[in-house]
mmCIF file with all atom_site columns, C-alpha atoms in Angstrom:
data_model
loop_
_atom_site.group_PDB
_atom_site.id
_atom_site.type_symbol
_atom_site.label_atom_id
_atom_site.label_alt_id
_atom_site.label_comp_id
_atom_site.label_asym_id
_atom_site.label_entity_id
_atom_site.label_seq_id
_atom_site.pdbx_PDB_ins_code
_atom_site.Cartn_x
_atom_site.Cartn_y
_atom_site.Cartn_z
_atom_site.occupancy
_atom_site.B_iso_or_equiv
_atom_site.pdbx_formal_charge
_atom_site.auth_seq_id
_atom_site.auth_comp_id
_atom_site.auth_asym_id
_atom_site.auth_atom_id
_atom_site.pdbx_PDB_model_num
ATOM 1   C CA . GLU G 1 1   ? 4.967   4.315   18.832  1.00 0.00 ? 1   GLU G CA 1
ATOM 2   C CA . VAL G 1 2   ? 5.516   4.840   15.124  1.00 0.00 ? 2   VAL G CA 1
ATOM 3   C CA . GLN G 1 3   ? 2.283   6.085   14.068  1.00 0.00 ? 3   GLN G CA 1
ATOM 4   C CA . LEU G 1 4   ? -0.115  7.350   11.163  1.00 0.00 ? 4   LEU G CA 1
ATOM 5   C CA . VAL G 1 5   ? -3.710  8.525   11.864  1.00 0.00 ? 5   VAL G CA 1
ATOM 6   C CA . GLU G 1 6   ? -5.895  9.723   8.986   1.00 0.00 ? 6   GLU G CA 1
ATOM 7   C CA . SER G 1 7   ? -8.989  12.199  9.169   1.00 0.00 ? 7   SER G CA 1
ATOM 8   C CA . GLY G 1 8   ? -11.461 14.252  6.847   1.00 0.00 ? 8   GLY G CA 1
ATOM 9   C CA . GLY G 1 9   ? -13.488 11.274  5.238   1.00 0.00 ? 9   GLY G CA 1
ATOM 10  C CA . GLY G 1 10  ? -17.110 11.458  4.656   1.00 0.00 ? 10  GLY G CA 1
ATOM 11  C CA . LEU G 1 11  ? -19.543 12.046  1.997   1.00 0.00 ? 11  LEU G CA 1
ATOM 12  C CA . VAL G 1 12  ? -19.822 14.537  -0.521  1.00 0.00 ? 12  VAL G CA 1
ATOM 13  C CA . GLN G 1 13  ? -20.959 15.387  -3.708  1.00 0.00 ? 13  GLN G CA 1
ATOM 14  C CA . PRO G 1 14  ? -19.666 14.636  -7.167  1.00 0.00 ? 14  PRO G CA 1
ATOM 15  C CA . GLY G 1 15  ? -18.064 17.510  -8.338  1.00 0.00 ? 15  GLY G CA 1
ATOM 16  C CA . GLY G 1 16  ? -17.362 18.313  -4.558  1.00 0.00 ? 16  GLY G CA 1
ATOM 17  C CA . SER G 1 17  ? -14.042 19.081  -2.965  1.00 0.00 ? 17  SER G CA 1
ATOM 18  C CA . LEU G 1 18  ? -12.752 17.494  0.388   1.00 0.00 ? 18  LEU G CA 1
ATOM 19  C CA . ARG G 1 19  ? -8.960  17.234  2.264   1.00 0.00 ? 19  ARG G CA 1
ATOM 20  C CA . LEU G 1 20  ? -7.452  14.045  4.077   1.00 0.00 ? 20  LEU G CA 1
ATOM 21  C CA . SER G 1 21  ? -5.008  14.916  6.816   1.00 0.00 ? 21  SER G CA 1
ATOM 22  C CA . CYS G 1 22  ? -2.278  12.372  8.075   1.00 0.00 ? 22  CYS G CA 1
ATOM 23  C CA . ALA G 1 23  ? -0.959  13.261  11.677  1.00 0.00 ? 23  ALA G CA 1
ATOM 24  C CA . ALA G 1 24  ? 1.761   11.602  11.941  1.00 0.00 ? 24  ALA G CA 1
ATOM 25  C CA . SER G 1 25  ? 3.942   10.765  15.874  1.00 0.00 ? 25  SER G CA 1
ATOM 26  C CA . GLY G 1 26  ? 6.944   8.722   16.534  1.00 0.00 ? 26  GLY G CA 1
ATOM 27  C CA . PHE G 1 27  ? 9.327   9.292   13.868  1.00 0.00 ? 27  PHE G CA 1
ATOM 28  C CA . THR G 1 28  ? 11.199  12.269  12.114  1.00 0.00 ? 28  THR G CA 1
ATOM 29  C CA . PHE G 1 29  ? 8.182   13.232  9.694   1.00 0.00 ? 29  PHE G CA 1
ATOM 30  C CA . SER G 1 30  ? 10.543  15.576  7.904   1.00 0.00 ? 30  SER G CA 1
ATOM 31  C CA . SER G 1 31  ? 12.559  12.721  6.969   1.00 0.00 ? 31  SER G CA 1
ATOM 32  C CA . TYR G 1 32  ? 10.293  10.763  5.051   1.00 0.00 ? 32  TYR G CA 1
ATOM 33  C CA . TRP G 1 33  ? 8.734   10.747  2.041   1.00 0.00 ? 33  TRP G CA 1
ATOM 34  C CA . MET G 1 34  ? 4.797   10.018  2.099   1.00 0.00 ? 34  MET G CA 1
ATOM 35  C CA . HIS G 1 35  ? 2.329   8.190   0.186   1.00 0.00 ? 35  HIS G CA 1
ATOM 36  C CA . TRP G 1 36  ? -1.574  8.102   -0.751  1.00 0.00 ? 36  TRP G CA 1
ATOM 37  C CA . VAL G 1 37  ? -2.804  4.464   -0.925  1.00 0.00 ? 37  VAL G CA 1
ATOM 38  C CA . ARG G 1 38  ? -6.631  3.841   -1.801  1.00 0.00 ? 38  ARG G CA 1
ATOM 39  C CA . GLN G 1 39  ? -9.025  1.277   -1.327  1.00 0.00 ? 39  GLN G CA 1
ATOM 40  C CA . ALA G 1 40  ? -12.358 0.860   -3.302  1.00 0.00 ? 40  ALA G CA 1
ATOM 41  C CA . PRO G 1 41  ? -14.412 -1.312  -1.321  1.00 0.00 ? 41  PRO G CA 1
ATOM 42  C CA . GLY G 1 42  ? -14.378 -4.675  -1.866  1.00 0.00 ? 42  GLY G CA 1
ATOM 43  C CA . LYS G 1 43  ? -11.070 -3.868  -4.410  1.00 0.00 ? 43  LYS G CA 1
ATOM 44  C CA . GLY G 1 44  ? -7.509  -3.904  -4.408  1.00 0.00 ? 44  GLY G CA 1
ATOM 45  C CA . LEU G 1 45  ? -4.644  -1.231  -3.490  1.00 0.00 ? 45  LEU G CA 1
ATOM 46  C CA . VAL G 1 46  ? -4.339  1.733   -5.534  1.00 0.00 ? 46  VAL G CA 1
ATOM 47  C CA . TRP G 1 47  ? -1.004  4.042   -5.134  1.00 0.00 ? 47  TRP G CA 1
ATOM 48  C CA . VAL G 1 48  ? -2.541  7.718   -5.617  1.00 0.00 ? 48  VAL G CA 1
ATOM 49  C CA . SER G 1 49  ? 0.522   9.952   -4.721  1.00 0.00 ? 49  SER G CA 1
ATOM 50  C CA . ARG G 1 50  ? 3.727   10.572  -3.418  1.00 0.00 ? 50  ARG G CA 1
ATOM 51  C CA . ILE G 1 51  ? 5.791   14.392  -1.780  1.00 0.00 ? 51  ILE G CA 1
ATOM 52  C CA . ASN G 1 52  ? 9.050   13.668  -0.876  1.00 0.00 ? 52  ASN G CA 1
ATOM 53  C CA . SER G 1 53  ? 10.117  14.826  2.468   1.00 0.00 ? 53  SER G CA 1
ATOM 54  C CA . ASP G 1 54  ? 10.266  18.697  1.895   1.00 0.00 ? 54  ASP G CA 1
ATOM 55  C CA . GLY G 1 55  ? 7.630   18.782  -0.270  1.00 0.00 ? 55  GLY G CA 1
ATOM 56  C CA . SER G 1 56  ? 9.624   20.467  -2.899  1.00 0.00 ? 56  SER G CA 1
ATOM 57  C CA . ASN G 1 57  ? 8.212   16.800  -5.335  1.00 0.00 ? 57  ASN G CA 1
ATOM 58  C CA . THR G 1 58  ? 5.469   15.340  -6.221  1.00 0.00 ? 58  THR G CA 1
ATOM 59  C CA . ILE G 1 59  ? 4.184   12.723  -8.161  1.00 0.00 ? 59  ILE G CA 1
ATOM 60  C CA . TYR G 1 60  ? 0.044   11.333  -9.043  1.00 0.00 ? 60  TYR G CA 1
ATOM 61  C CA . ALA G 1 61  ? -1.661  8.438   -10.496 1.00 0.00 ? 61  ALA G CA 1
ATOM 62  C CA . ASP G 1 62  ? -2.988  8.965   -14.067 1.00 0.00 ? 62  ASP G CA 1
ATOM 63  C CA . SER G 1 63  ? -6.115  8.689   -12.589 1.00 0.00 ? 63  SER G CA 1
ATOM 64  C CA . VAL G 1 64  ? -6.207  11.649  -10.058 1.00 0.00 ? 64  VAL G CA 1
ATOM 65  C CA . LYS G 1 65  ? -3.924  13.688  -11.877 1.00 0.00 ? 65  LYS G CA 1
ATOM 66  C CA . GLY G 1 66  ? -4.662  17.918  -12.222 1.00 0.00 ? 66  GLY G CA 1
ATOM 67  C CA . ARG G 1 67  ? -7.643  16.976  -9.668  1.00 0.00 ? 67  ARG G CA 1
ATOM 68  C CA . PHE G 1 68  ? -5.810  15.920  -6.063  1.00 0.00 ? 68  PHE G CA 1
ATOM 69  C CA . THR G 1 69  ? -2.902  17.634  -4.579  1.00 0.00 ? 69  THR G CA 1
ATOM 70  C CA . ILE G 1 70  ? -0.509  16.231  -2.008  1.00 0.00 ? 70  ILE G CA 1
ATOM 71  C CA . SER G 1 71  ? 1.060   18.194  0.563   1.00 0.00 ? 71  SER G CA 1
ATOM 72  C CA . ARG G 1 72  ? 2.517   18.687  3.717   1.00 0.00 ? 72  ARG G CA 1
ATOM 73  C CA . ASP G 1 73  ? 3.277   20.696  7.015   1.00 0.00 ? 73  ASP G CA 1
ATOM 74  C CA . ASN G 1 74  ? 6.445   19.448  8.552   1.00 0.00 ? 74  ASN G CA 1
ATOM 75  C CA . ALA G 1 75  ? 6.071   22.050  11.315  1.00 0.00 ? 75  ALA G CA 1
ATOM 76  C CA . LYS G 1 76  ? 2.575   19.864  12.137  1.00 0.00 ? 76  LYS G CA 1
ATOM 77  C CA . ASN G 1 77  ? 4.160   16.489  10.822  1.00 0.00 ? 77  ASN G CA 1
ATOM 78  C CA . THR G 1 78  ? 1.085   16.324  8.557   1.00 0.00 ? 78  THR G CA 1
ATOM 79  C CA . LEU G 1 79  ? 0.162   15.292  5.149   1.00 0.00 ? 79  LEU G CA 1
ATOM 80  C CA . TYR G 1 80  ? -2.807  16.315  3.349   1.00 0.00 ? 80  TYR G CA 1
ATOM 81  C CA . LEU G 1 81  ? -4.716  15.285  -0.204  1.00 0.00 ? 81  LEU G CA 1
ATOM 82  C CA . GLN G 1 82  ? -6.584  17.802  -1.564  1.00 0.00 ? 82  GLN G CA 1
ATOM 83  C CA . MET G 1 83  ? -9.493  16.589  -3.208  1.00 0.00 ? 83  MET G CA 1
ATOM 84  C CA . ASN G 1 84  ? -11.250 18.262  -6.149  1.00 0.00 ? 84  ASN G CA 1
ATOM 85  C CA . SER G 1 85  ? -13.839 17.907  -8.969  1.00 0.00 ? 85  SER G CA 1
ATOM 86  C CA . LEU G 1 86  ? -14.400 14.246  -6.566  1.00 0.00 ? 86  LEU G CA 1
ATOM 87  C CA . ARG G 1 87  ? -16.123 11.373  -9.295  1.00 0.00 ? 87  ARG G CA 1
ATOM 88  C CA . ALA G 1 88  ? -18.167 8.026   -8.320  1.00 0.00 ? 88  ALA G CA 1
ATOM 89  C CA . ASP G 1 89  ? -14.933 6.388   -8.880  1.00 0.00 ? 89  ASP G CA 1
ATOM 90  C CA . ASP G 1 90  ? -13.056 8.548   -6.003  1.00 0.00 ? 90  ASP G CA 1
ATOM 91  C CA . ALA G 1 91  ? -14.580 6.366   -3.411  1.00 0.00 ? 91  ALA G CA 1
ATOM 92  C CA . ALA G 1 92  ? -12.731 4.755   -1.559  1.00 0.00 ? 92  ALA G CA 1
ATOM 93  C CA . VAL G 1 93  ? -10.616 4.149   2.125   1.00 0.00 ? 93  VAL G CA 1
ATOM 94  C CA . TYR G 1 94  ? -7.531  6.281   1.629   1.00 0.00 ? 94  TYR G CA 1
ATOM 95  C CA . TYR G 1 95  ? -4.550  5.508   3.178   1.00 0.00 ? 95  TYR G CA 1
ATOM 96  C CA . CYS G 1 96  ? -1.451  7.776   4.303   1.00 0.00 ? 96  CYS G CA 1
ATOM 97  C CA . ALA G 1 97  ? 1.570   5.257   3.967   1.00 0.00 ? 97  ALA G CA 1
ATOM 98  C CA . ARG G 1 98  ? 5.254   5.926   5.348   1.00 0.00 ? 98  ARG G CA 1
ATOM 99  C CA . ASP G 1 99  ? 8.283   5.238   2.166   1.00 0.00 ? 99  ASP G CA 1
ATOM 100 C CA . ARG G 1 100 ? 10.949  3.114   2.730   1.00 0.00 ? 100 ARG G CA 1
ATOM 101 C CA . GLN G 1 101 ? 13.085  2.480   -0.240  1.00 0.00 ? 101 GLN G CA 1
ATOM 102 C CA . TYR G 1 102 ? 9.909   2.667   -2.160  1.00 0.00 ? 102 TYR G CA 1
ATOM 103 C CA . VAL G 1 103 ? 7.757   0.537   -0.642  1.00 0.00 ? 103 VAL G CA 1
ATOM 104 C CA . PHE G 1 104 ? 5.315   1.520   2.024   1.00 0.00 ? 104 PHE G CA 1
ATOM 105 C CA . ASP G 1 105 ? 6.441   0.490   5.692   1.00 0.00 ? 105 ASP G CA 1
ATOM 106 C CA . ILE G 1 106 ? 4.092   1.847   7.792   1.00 0.00 ? 106 ILE G CA 1
ATOM 107 C CA . TRP G 1 107 ? -0.262  2.650   7.239   1.00 0.00 ? 107 TRP G CA 1
ATOM 108 C CA . GLY G 1 108 ? -2.205  4.418   8.815   1.00 0.00 ? 108 GLY G CA 1
ATOM 109 C CA . GLN G 1 109 ? -5.849  2.872   9.256   1.00 0.00 ? 109 GLN G CA 1
ATOM 110 C CA . GLY G 1 110 ? -7.839  4.764   6.842   1.00 0.00 ? 110 GLY G CA 1
ATOM 111 C CA . THR G 1 111 ? -10.687 6.951   6.600   1.00 0.00 ? 111 THR G CA 1
ATOM 112 C CA . MET G 1 112 ? -13.504 6.694   4.197   1.00 0.00 ? 112 MET G CA 1
ATOM 113 C CA . VAL G 1 113 ? -14.536 8.504   1.327   1.00 0.00 ? 113 VAL G CA 1
ATOM 114 C CA . THR G 1 114 ? -17.998 8.362   -0.346  1.00 0.00 ? 114 THR G CA 1
ATOM 115 C CA . VAL G 1 115 ? -19.562 10.316  -3.030  1.00 0.00 ? 115 VAL G CA 1
ATOM 116 C CA . SER G 1 116 ? -23.022 10.631  -3.930  1.00 0.00 ? 116 SER G CA 1
ATOM 117 C CA . SER G 1 117 ? -25.450 12.651  -4.795  1.00 0.00 ? 117 SER G CA 1
ATOM 118 C CA . GLU L 2 1   ? 3.716   0.970   -16.627 1.00 0.00 ? 1   GLU L CA 1
ATOM 119 C CA . ILE L 2 2   ? 4.160   -2.016  -14.667 1.00 0.00 ? 2   ILE L CA 1
ATOM 120 C CA . VAL L 2 3   ? 1.416   -4.547  -14.327 1.00 0.00 ? 3   VAL L CA 1
ATOM 121 C CA . LEU L 2 4   ? 2.016   -7.321  -11.639 1.00 0.00 ? 4   LEU L CA 1
ATOM 122 C CA . THR L 2 5   ? -0.310  -10.334 -11.812 1.00 0.00 ? 5   THR L CA 1
ATOM 123 C CA . GLN L 2 6   ? -0.934  -11.938 -8.797  1.00 0.00 ? 6   GLN L CA 1
ATOM 124 C CA . SER L 2 7   ? -1.811  -16.008 -8.837  1.00 0.00 ? 7   SER L CA 1
ATOM 125 C CA . PRO L 2 8   ? -4.025  -17.523 -7.761  1.00 0.00 ? 8   PRO L CA 1
ATOM 126 C CA . GLY L 2 9   ? -6.520  -15.563 -7.171  1.00 0.00 ? 9   GLY L CA 1
ATOM 127 C CA . THR L 2 10  ? -7.554  -17.719 -4.198  1.00 0.00 ? 10  THR L CA 1
ATOM 128 C CA . LEU L 2 11  ? -5.814  -20.579 -2.879  1.00 0.00 ? 11  LEU L CA 1
ATOM 129 C CA . SER L 2 12  ? -7.771  -23.115 0.352   1.00 0.00 ? 12  SER L CA 1
ATOM 130 C CA . LEU L 2 13  ? -4.947  -24.568 2.299   1.00 0.00 ? 13  LEU L CA 1
ATOM 131 C CA . SER L 2 14  ? -5.108  -25.680 5.684   1.00 0.00 ? 14  SER L CA 1
ATOM 132 C CA . PRO L 2 15  ? -3.495  -24.393 8.690   1.00 0.00 ? 15  PRO L CA 1
ATOM 133 C CA . GLY L 2 16  ? 0.031   -26.640 8.595   1.00 0.00 ? 16  GLY L CA 1
ATOM 134 C CA . GLU L 2 17  ? 0.304   -26.281 4.967   1.00 0.00 ? 17  GLU L CA 1
ATOM 135 C CA . ARG L 2 18  ? 2.788   -24.665 3.118   1.00 0.00 ? 18  ARG L CA 1
ATOM 136 C CA . ALA L 2 19  ? 1.396   -21.448 0.452   1.00 0.00 ? 19  ALA L CA 1
ATOM 137 C CA . THR L 2 20  ? 2.940   -20.304 -2.359  1.00 0.00 ? 20  THR L CA 1
ATOM 138 C CA . LEU L 2 21  ? 1.518   -16.769 -3.644  1.00 0.00 ? 21  LEU L CA 1
ATOM 139 C CA . SER L 2 22  ? 3.348   -15.773 -7.440  1.00 0.00 ? 22  SER L CA 1
ATOM 140 C CA . CYS L 2 23  ? 3.406   -12.413 -8.757  1.00 0.00 ? 23  CYS L CA 1
ATOM 141 C CA . ARG L 2 24  ? 3.975   -11.834 -12.181 1.00 0.00 ? 24  ARG L CA 1
ATOM 142 C CA . ALA L 2 25  ? 5.550   -8.646  -13.794 1.00 0.00 ? 25  ALA L CA 1
ATOM 143 C CA . SER L 2 26  ? 4.724   -7.169  -17.508 1.00 0.00 ? 26  SER L CA 1
ATOM 144 C CA . GLN L 2 27  ? 8.574   -6.532  -17.514 1.00 0.00 ? 27  GLN L CA 1
ATOM 145 C CA . SER L 2 28  ? 11.597  -6.762  -15.746 1.00 0.00 ? 28  SER L CA 1
ATOM 146 C CA . VAL L 2 29  ? 11.168  -5.227  -11.932 1.00 0.00 ? 29  VAL L CA 1
ATOM 147 C CA . SER L 2 30  ? 14.167  -4.481  -9.586  1.00 0.00 ? 30  SER L CA 1
ATOM 148 C CA . GLY L 2 31  ? 14.241  -7.243  -6.955  1.00 0.00 ? 31  GLY L CA 1
ATOM 149 C CA . SER L 2 32  ? 14.964  -3.939  -4.102  1.00 0.00 ? 32  SER L CA 1
ATOM 150 C CA . TYR L 2 33  ? 11.758  -2.371  -5.478  1.00 0.00 ? 33  TYR L CA 1
ATOM 151 C CA . LEU L 2 34  ? 9.149   -5.376  -5.205  1.00 0.00 ? 34  LEU L CA 1
ATOM 152 C CA . ALA L 2 35  ? 7.516   -5.890  -1.713  1.00 0.00 ? 35  ALA L CA 1
ATOM 153 C CA . TRP L 2 36  ? 4.953   -7.818  -0.083  1.00 0.00 ? 36  TRP L CA 1
ATOM 154 C CA . TYR L 2 37  ? 1.854   -6.944  2.148   1.00 0.00 ? 37  TYR L CA 1
ATOM 155 C CA . GLN L 2 38  ? -0.939  -8.855  4.319   1.00 0.00 ? 38  GLN L CA 1
ATOM 156 C CA . GLN L 2 39  ? -4.274  -7.399  4.669   1.00 0.00 ? 39  GLN L CA 1
ATOM 157 C CA . LYS L 2 40  ? -6.561  -8.257  6.921   1.00 0.00 ? 40  LYS L CA 1
ATOM 158 C CA . PRO L 2 41  ? -10.517 -7.673  6.509   1.00 0.00 ? 41  PRO L CA 1
ATOM 159 C CA . GLY L 2 42  ? -11.386 -3.789  8.657   1.00 0.00 ? 42  GLY L CA 1
ATOM 160 C CA . GLN L 2 43  ? -7.444  -3.873  8.508   1.00 0.00 ? 43  GLN L CA 1
ATOM 161 C CA . ALA L 2 44  ? -4.754  -1.505  7.206   1.00 0.00 ? 44  ALA L CA 1
ATOM 162 C CA . PRO L 2 45  ? -2.274  -3.770  4.749   1.00 0.00 ? 45  PRO L CA 1
ATOM 163 C CA . ARG L 2 46  ? 0.733   -4.607  6.737   1.00 0.00 ? 46  ARG L CA 1
ATOM 164 C CA . LEU L 2 47  ? 4.296   -4.922  5.524   1.00 0.00 ? 47  LEU L CA 1
ATOM 165 C CA . LEU L 2 48  ? 5.812   -8.586  5.254   1.00 0.00 ? 48  LEU L CA 1
ATOM 166 C CA . ILE L 2 49  ? 8.571   -8.355  2.775   1.00 0.00 ? 49  ILE L CA 1
ATOM 167 C CA . TYR L 2 50  ? 10.292  -5.779  0.818   1.00 0.00 ? 50  TYR L CA 1
ATOM 168 C CA . GLY L 2 51  ? 13.726  -5.962  -1.526  1.00 0.00 ? 51  GLY L CA 1
ATOM 169 C CA . ALA L 2 52  ? 11.927  -9.109  -3.253  1.00 0.00 ? 52  ALA L CA 1
ATOM 170 C CA . SER L 2 53  ? 13.315  -11.690 0.312   1.00 0.00 ? 53  SER L CA 1
ATOM 171 C CA . SER L 2 54  ? 14.011  -8.990  3.079   1.00 0.00 ? 54  SER L CA 1
ATOM 172 C CA . ARG L 2 55  ? 12.091  -9.834  5.894   1.00 0.00 ? 55  ARG L CA 1
ATOM 173 C CA . ALA L 2 56  ? 9.991   -6.881  7.862   1.00 0.00 ? 56  ALA L CA 1
ATOM 174 C CA . THR L 2 57  ? 10.673  -6.025  11.419  1.00 0.00 ? 57  THR L CA 1
ATOM 175 C CA . GLY L 2 58  ? 8.729   -8.038  13.249  1.00 0.00 ? 58  GLY L CA 1
ATOM 176 C CA . ILE L 2 59  ? 7.546   -10.732 10.562  1.00 0.00 ? 59  ILE L CA 1
ATOM 177 C CA . PRO L 2 60  ? 7.836   -14.587 11.746  1.00 0.00 ? 60  PRO L CA 1
ATOM 178 C CA . ASP L 2 61  ? 10.288  -16.372 9.598   1.00 0.00 ? 61  ASP L CA 1
ATOM 179 C CA . ARG L 2 62  ? 8.036   -18.850 8.082   1.00 0.00 ? 62  ARG L CA 1
ATOM 180 C CA . PHE L 2 63  ? 7.183   -15.909 6.013   1.00 0.00 ? 63  PHE L CA 1
ATOM 181 C CA . SER L 2 64  ? 9.872   -15.525 3.030   1.00 0.00 ? 64  SER L CA 1
ATOM 182 C CA . GLY L 2 65  ? 10.205  -13.908 -0.798  1.00 0.00 ? 65  GLY L CA 1
ATOM 183 C CA . SER L 2 66  ? 12.085  -14.750 -3.188  1.00 0.00 ? 66  SER L CA 1
ATOM 184 C CA . GLY L 2 67  ? 12.624  -14.111 -7.305  1.00 0.00 ? 67  GLY L CA 1
ATOM 185 C CA . SER L 2 68  ? 13.702  -11.610 -9.714  1.00 0.00 ? 68  SER L CA 1
ATOM 186 C CA . GLY L 2 69  ? 13.109  -10.197 -12.903 1.00 0.00 ? 69  GLY L CA 1
ATOM 187 C CA . THR L 2 70  ? 9.553   -10.929 -13.795 1.00 0.00 ? 70  THR L CA 1
ATOM 188 C CA . ASP L 2 71  ? 9.131   -13.655 -11.224 1.00 0.00 ? 71  ASP L CA 1
ATOM 189 C CA . PHE L 2 72  ? 8.662   -13.444 -7.944  1.00 0.00 ? 72  PHE L CA 1
ATOM 190 C CA . THR L 2 73  ? 6.748   -15.654 -5.323  1.00 0.00 ? 73  THR L CA 1
ATOM 191 C CA . LEU L 2 74  ? 5.657   -15.427 -1.365  1.00 0.00 ? 74  LEU L CA 1
ATOM 192 C CA . THR L 2 75  ? 6.366   -18.401 1.171   1.00 0.00 ? 75  THR L CA 1
ATOM 193 C CA . ILE L 2 76  ? 4.602   -19.050 3.895   1.00 0.00 ? 76  ILE L CA 1
ATOM 194 C CA . SER L 2 77  ? 6.406   -21.952 5.210   1.00 0.00 ? 77  SER L CA 1
ATOM 195 C CA . ARG L 2 78  ? 3.619   -23.514 7.999   1.00 0.00 ? 78  ARG L CA 1
ATOM 196 C CA . LEU L 2 79  ? 0.463   -21.723 7.947   1.00 0.00 ? 79  LEU L CA 1
ATOM 197 C CA . GLU L 2 80  ? -0.781  -20.412 11.123  1.00 0.00 ? 80  GLU L CA 1
ATOM 198 C CA . PRO L 2 81  ? -4.586  -19.533 11.682  1.00 0.00 ? 81  PRO L CA 1
ATOM 199 C CA . GLU L 2 82  ? -3.825  -15.893 11.892  1.00 0.00 ? 82  GLU L CA 1
ATOM 200 C CA . ASP L 2 83  ? -2.165  -16.156 8.326   1.00 0.00 ? 83  ASP L CA 1
ATOM 201 C CA . PHE L 2 84  ? -5.668  -16.504 6.431   1.00 0.00 ? 84  PHE L CA 1
ATOM 202 C CA . ALA L 2 85  ? -5.699  -13.058 4.889   1.00 0.00 ? 85  ALA L CA 1
ATOM 203 C CA . VAL L 2 86  ? -4.932  -10.898 1.548   1.00 0.00 ? 86  VAL L CA 1
ATOM 204 C CA . TYR L 2 87  ? -1.807  -11.120 0.349   1.00 0.00 ? 87  TYR L CA 1
ATOM 205 C CA . TYR L 2 88  ? -0.611  -8.425  -2.148  1.00 0.00 ? 88  TYR L CA 1
ATOM 206 C CA . CYS L 2 89  ? 2.830   -7.610  -4.171  1.00 0.00 ? 89  CYS L CA 1
ATOM 207 C CA . GLN L 2 90  ? 3.829   -4.178  -5.201  1.00 0.00 ? 90  GLN L CA 1
ATOM 208 C CA . GLN L 2 91  ? 7.018   -2.865  -7.307  1.00 0.00 ? 91  GLN L CA 1
ATOM 209 C CA . TYR L 2 92  ? 8.324   0.774   -7.838  1.00 0.00 ? 92  TYR L CA 1
ATOM 210 C CA . GLY L 2 93  ? 9.445   1.644   -11.679 1.00 0.00 ? 93  GLY L CA 1
ATOM 211 C CA . SER L 2 94  ? 9.565   4.608   -13.854 1.00 0.00 ? 94  SER L CA 1
ATOM 212 C CA . SER L 2 95  ? 8.023   7.052   -10.609 1.00 0.00 ? 95  SER L CA 1
ATOM 213 C CA . LEU L 2 96  ? 5.377   4.893   -10.660 1.00 0.00 ? 96  LEU L CA 1
ATOM 214 C CA . TYR L 2 97  ? 3.727   2.408   -7.683  1.00 0.00 ? 97  TYR L CA 1
ATOM 215 C CA . THR L 2 98  ? 1.882   -0.790  -8.441  1.00 0.00 ? 98  THR L CA 1
ATOM 216 C CA . PHE L 2 99  ? 0.326   -3.342  -6.675  1.00 0.00 ? 99  PHE L CA 1
ATOM 217 C CA . GLY L 2 100 ? -1.583  -6.625  -8.161  1.00 0.00 ? 100 GLY L CA 1
ATOM 218 C CA . GLN L 2 101 ? -4.791  -7.268  -7.650  1.00 0.00 ? 101 GLN L CA 1
ATOM 219 C CA . GLY L 2 102 ? -3.830  -9.471  -4.700  1.00 0.00 ? 102 GLY L CA 1
ATOM 220 C CA . THR L 2 103 ? -4.563  -13.142 -3.668  1.00 0.00 ? 103 THR L CA 1
ATOM 221 C CA . LYS L 2 104 ? -6.989  -14.226 -0.936  1.00 0.00 ? 104 LYS L CA 1
ATOM 222 C CA . LEU L 2 105 ? -5.500  -17.030 1.008   1.00 0.00 ? 105 LEU L CA 1
ATOM 223 C CA . GLU L 2 106 ? -8.794  -18.771 2.858   1.00 0.00 ? 106 GLU L CA 1
ATOM 224 C CA . ILE L 2 107 ? -8.817  -21.779 5.046   1.00 0.00 ? 107 ILE L CA 1
ATOM 225 C CA . LYS L 2 108 ? -10.075 -25.397 3.744   1.00 0.00 ? 108 LYS L CA 1
#
């Protein structure tokens, strides 16, 4: 079964850091671009970042550029999102998603990030 | 950045009726890079349509997508109870991915 499972969410203070993980299974992880997408409570979907299949190219939404870093370990079939300098407006459910021709064909169940003092 | 505007914000219909959801782009979008997703409460989004009109694996044929340029449509031919959810369109262009704000399809 093709599956993505996120972890690492939790409560963090403003200005703090958190690293999210996304474990992939059931497909050849190293062949696919991967993304992070977030959704604030009661709000819509917002794309955050994308990494290519070998990790050599990354892009970010302007709102997280310079604060978040996407990476991957193809040997471990795992995607990461390092989030630094967290702000209240970063609070959201963070989903990892697989890229298929520039759309998101497989999604994880999400991990919640809360930013509060 | 291409902005996607979905309408209506909320659509109230009954099971068995036809639903028509609109997604309008602020500039032309390649149809190859236009998708639709369904999201139910507490769940992750699910890909319904990609390439503007191709159904994803396992999606019933009552779901169809159409459109080109700046105007795209998701049609659900006969609503089933499980179709009541929030629907998002999404596009890719100029190394950016954007979503519409969503249309909530609710039971009338």
